[in-house]
Every structure is written in C-alpha cells, then in structure tokens.
mmCIF file of C-alpha atoms in Angstrom:
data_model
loop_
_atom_site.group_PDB
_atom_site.id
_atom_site.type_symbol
_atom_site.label_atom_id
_atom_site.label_comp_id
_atom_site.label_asym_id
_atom_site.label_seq_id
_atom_site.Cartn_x
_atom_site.Cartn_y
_atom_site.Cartn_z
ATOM 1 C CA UNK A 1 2.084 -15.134 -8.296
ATOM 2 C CA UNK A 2 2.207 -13.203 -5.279
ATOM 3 C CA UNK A 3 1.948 -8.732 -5.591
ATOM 4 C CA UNK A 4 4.009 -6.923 -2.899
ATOM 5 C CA UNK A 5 3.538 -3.736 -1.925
ATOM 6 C CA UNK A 6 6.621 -2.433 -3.961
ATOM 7 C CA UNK A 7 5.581 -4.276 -7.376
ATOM 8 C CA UNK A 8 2.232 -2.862 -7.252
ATOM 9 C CA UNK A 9 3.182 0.819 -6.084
ATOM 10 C CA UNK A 10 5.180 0.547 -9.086
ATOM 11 C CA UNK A 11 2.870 -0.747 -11.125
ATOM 12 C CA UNK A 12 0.514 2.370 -9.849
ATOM 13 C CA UNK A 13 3.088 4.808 -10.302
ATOM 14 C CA UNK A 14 3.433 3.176 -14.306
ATOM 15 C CA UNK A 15 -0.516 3.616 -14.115
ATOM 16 C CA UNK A 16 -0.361 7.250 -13.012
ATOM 17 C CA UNK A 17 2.033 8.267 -15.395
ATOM 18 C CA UNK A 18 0.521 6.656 -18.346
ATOM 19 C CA UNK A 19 -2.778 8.694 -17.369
ATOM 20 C CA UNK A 20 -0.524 11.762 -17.096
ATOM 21 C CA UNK A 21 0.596 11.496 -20.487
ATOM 22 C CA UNK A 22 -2.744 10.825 -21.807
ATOM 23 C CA UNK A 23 -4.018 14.049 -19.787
ATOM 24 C CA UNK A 24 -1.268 16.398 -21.219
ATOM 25 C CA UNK A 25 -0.559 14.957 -24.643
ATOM 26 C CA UNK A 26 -3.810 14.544 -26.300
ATOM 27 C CA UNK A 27 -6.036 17.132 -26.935
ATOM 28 C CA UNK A 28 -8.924 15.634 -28.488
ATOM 29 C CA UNK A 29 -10.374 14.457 -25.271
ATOM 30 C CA UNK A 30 -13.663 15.673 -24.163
ATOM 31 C CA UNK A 31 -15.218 16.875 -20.869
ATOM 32 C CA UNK A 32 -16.314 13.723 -19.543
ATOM 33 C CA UNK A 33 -13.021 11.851 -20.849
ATOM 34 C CA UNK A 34 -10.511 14.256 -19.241
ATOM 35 C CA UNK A 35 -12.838 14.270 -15.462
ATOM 36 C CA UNK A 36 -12.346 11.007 -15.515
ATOM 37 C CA UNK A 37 -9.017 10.459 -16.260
ATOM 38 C CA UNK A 38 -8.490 13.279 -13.516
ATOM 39 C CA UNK A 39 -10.768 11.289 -11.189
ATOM 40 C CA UNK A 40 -8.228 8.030 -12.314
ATOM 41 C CA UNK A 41 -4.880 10.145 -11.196
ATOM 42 C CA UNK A 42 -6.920 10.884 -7.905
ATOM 43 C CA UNK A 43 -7.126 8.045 -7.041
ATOM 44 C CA UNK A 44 -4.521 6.152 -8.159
ATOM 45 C CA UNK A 45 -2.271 8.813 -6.086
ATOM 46 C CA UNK A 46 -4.084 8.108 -2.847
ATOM 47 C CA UNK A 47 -3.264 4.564 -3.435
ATOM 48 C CA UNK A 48 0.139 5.299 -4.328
ATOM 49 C CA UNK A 49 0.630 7.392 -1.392
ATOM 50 C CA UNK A 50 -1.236 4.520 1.061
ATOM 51 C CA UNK A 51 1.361 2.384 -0.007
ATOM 52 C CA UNK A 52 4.216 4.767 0.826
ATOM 53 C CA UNK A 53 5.212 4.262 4.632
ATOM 54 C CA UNK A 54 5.633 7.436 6.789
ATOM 55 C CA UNK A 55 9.173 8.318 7.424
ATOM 56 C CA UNK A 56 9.546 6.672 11.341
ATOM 57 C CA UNK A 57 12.043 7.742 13.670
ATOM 58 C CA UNK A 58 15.456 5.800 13.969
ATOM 59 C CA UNK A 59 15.820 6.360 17.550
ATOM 60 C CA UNK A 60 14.440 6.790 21.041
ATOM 61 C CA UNK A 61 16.510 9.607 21.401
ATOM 62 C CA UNK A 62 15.069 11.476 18.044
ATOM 63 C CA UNK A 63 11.399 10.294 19.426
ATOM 64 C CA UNK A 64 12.333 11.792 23.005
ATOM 65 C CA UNK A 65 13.482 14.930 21.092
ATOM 66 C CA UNK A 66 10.459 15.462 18.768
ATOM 67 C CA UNK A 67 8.086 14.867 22.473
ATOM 68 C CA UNK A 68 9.785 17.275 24.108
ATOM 69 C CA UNK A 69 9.201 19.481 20.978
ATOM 70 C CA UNK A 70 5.674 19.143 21.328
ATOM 71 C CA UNK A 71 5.653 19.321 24.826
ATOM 72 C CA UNK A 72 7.574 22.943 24.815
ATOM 73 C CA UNK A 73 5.164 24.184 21.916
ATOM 74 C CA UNK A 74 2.049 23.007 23.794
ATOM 75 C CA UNK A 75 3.462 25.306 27.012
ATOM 76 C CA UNK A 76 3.831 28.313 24.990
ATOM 77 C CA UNK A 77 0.532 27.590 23.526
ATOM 78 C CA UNK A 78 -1.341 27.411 27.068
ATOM 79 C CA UNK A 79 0.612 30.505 28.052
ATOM 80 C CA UNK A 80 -0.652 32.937 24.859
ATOM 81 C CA UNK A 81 -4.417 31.365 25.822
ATOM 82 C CA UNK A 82 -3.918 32.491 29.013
ATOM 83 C CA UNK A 83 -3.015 35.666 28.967
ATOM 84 C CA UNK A 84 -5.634 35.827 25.649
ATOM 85 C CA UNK A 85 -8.187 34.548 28.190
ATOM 86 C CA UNK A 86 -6.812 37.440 31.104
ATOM 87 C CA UNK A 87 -7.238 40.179 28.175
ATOM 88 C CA UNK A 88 -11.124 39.507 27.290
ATOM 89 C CA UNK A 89 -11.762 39.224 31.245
ATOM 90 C CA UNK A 90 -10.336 42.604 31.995
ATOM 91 C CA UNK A 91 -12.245 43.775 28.321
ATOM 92 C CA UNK A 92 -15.321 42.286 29.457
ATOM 93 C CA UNK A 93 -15.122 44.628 32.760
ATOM 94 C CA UNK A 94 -14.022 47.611 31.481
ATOM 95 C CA UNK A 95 -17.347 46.928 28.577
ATOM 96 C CA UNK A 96 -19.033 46.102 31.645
ATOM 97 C CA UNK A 97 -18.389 49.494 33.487
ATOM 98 C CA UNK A 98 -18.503 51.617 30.700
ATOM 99 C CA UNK A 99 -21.899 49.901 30.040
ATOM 100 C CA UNK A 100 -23.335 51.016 33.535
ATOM 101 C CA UNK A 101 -21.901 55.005 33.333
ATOM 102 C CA UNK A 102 -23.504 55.581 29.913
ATOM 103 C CA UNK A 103 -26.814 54.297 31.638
ATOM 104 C CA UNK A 104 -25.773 56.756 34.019
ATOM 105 C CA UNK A 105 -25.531 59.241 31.290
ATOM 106 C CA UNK A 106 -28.538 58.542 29.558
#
C-alpha cells in the first residue's frame, strides 16, 4: 500500500484535529499531558504545512509582473538609503563643526 502526499496530509489533518479536541474538550489533563499534546499539534502542523505546496505562478507574464515588483520596490529602497546615508554625512559635519567651536569656547 502506497501513502501519497494527499492521503497522509489528510490523515495529519484527522491527527491534528483529534488532538484539538482532546486539548479543548477535556479538562482533566495535567501539565505535562496538555505540553505535550501542544508539542503534538506543533508538529503535526509543520508537517501538515510541509506537505502543502506554495501557491506558484500560472504565467510568465504574472512572474515578469511580480519581478518587476520587486525590482521597483528595491529602487525606492536604495533611494530612501541614500538620501538616509546623505542626512548622517551632512549630521556628522555639522556634529563635527559644532564639536571644534565649543573647543573654541571652552
């Protein structure tokens, strides 16, 4: 008997929710019981979600789209560090000079 992905994501999910119900319907669990029926769901979700593909694009066109996203973004991005990067060189000079009148001064 062979297990696909689908049978035993299902099989996981039946697994999770099982240990769901046993997590909110009975409350004469103790400490150590309910930790590790919360360490159980844990993991059993991580699973679950490892055997849940990511949502890939259809097209080359949506791919193209979502790049040139990223692309814009990471301009605007490298522009705000830029002129970030101007404003603590111009601070750094104006600290700098005010530094040398107040030895000046003192």
């Amino acid at each position: 008997m062979t297990t696909t992905n689908d049978k035993a994501k299902k099989r996981i999910g039946r697994a999770i929710s099982d240990l769901l119900k046993v997590r909110d319907d009975y409350s004469g669990l103790t400490a150590s019981e309910k930790q590790s029926n919360e360490t159980a769901i844990t993991a059993l979700k991580a699973e679950y979600f490892a055997l849940t593909p990511a949502a890939a694009n259809a097209t080359y066109q949506e791919i193209t789209m979502a790049l040139t996203g990223a692309k814009t973004e990471l301009e605007e991005i490298k522009v705000k560090r830029d002129k970030f990067q101007n404003t603590l060189v111009t601070a750094s000079k104006l600290l700098g000079t005010l530094n040398s009148v107040l030895k000046l001064i003192g």
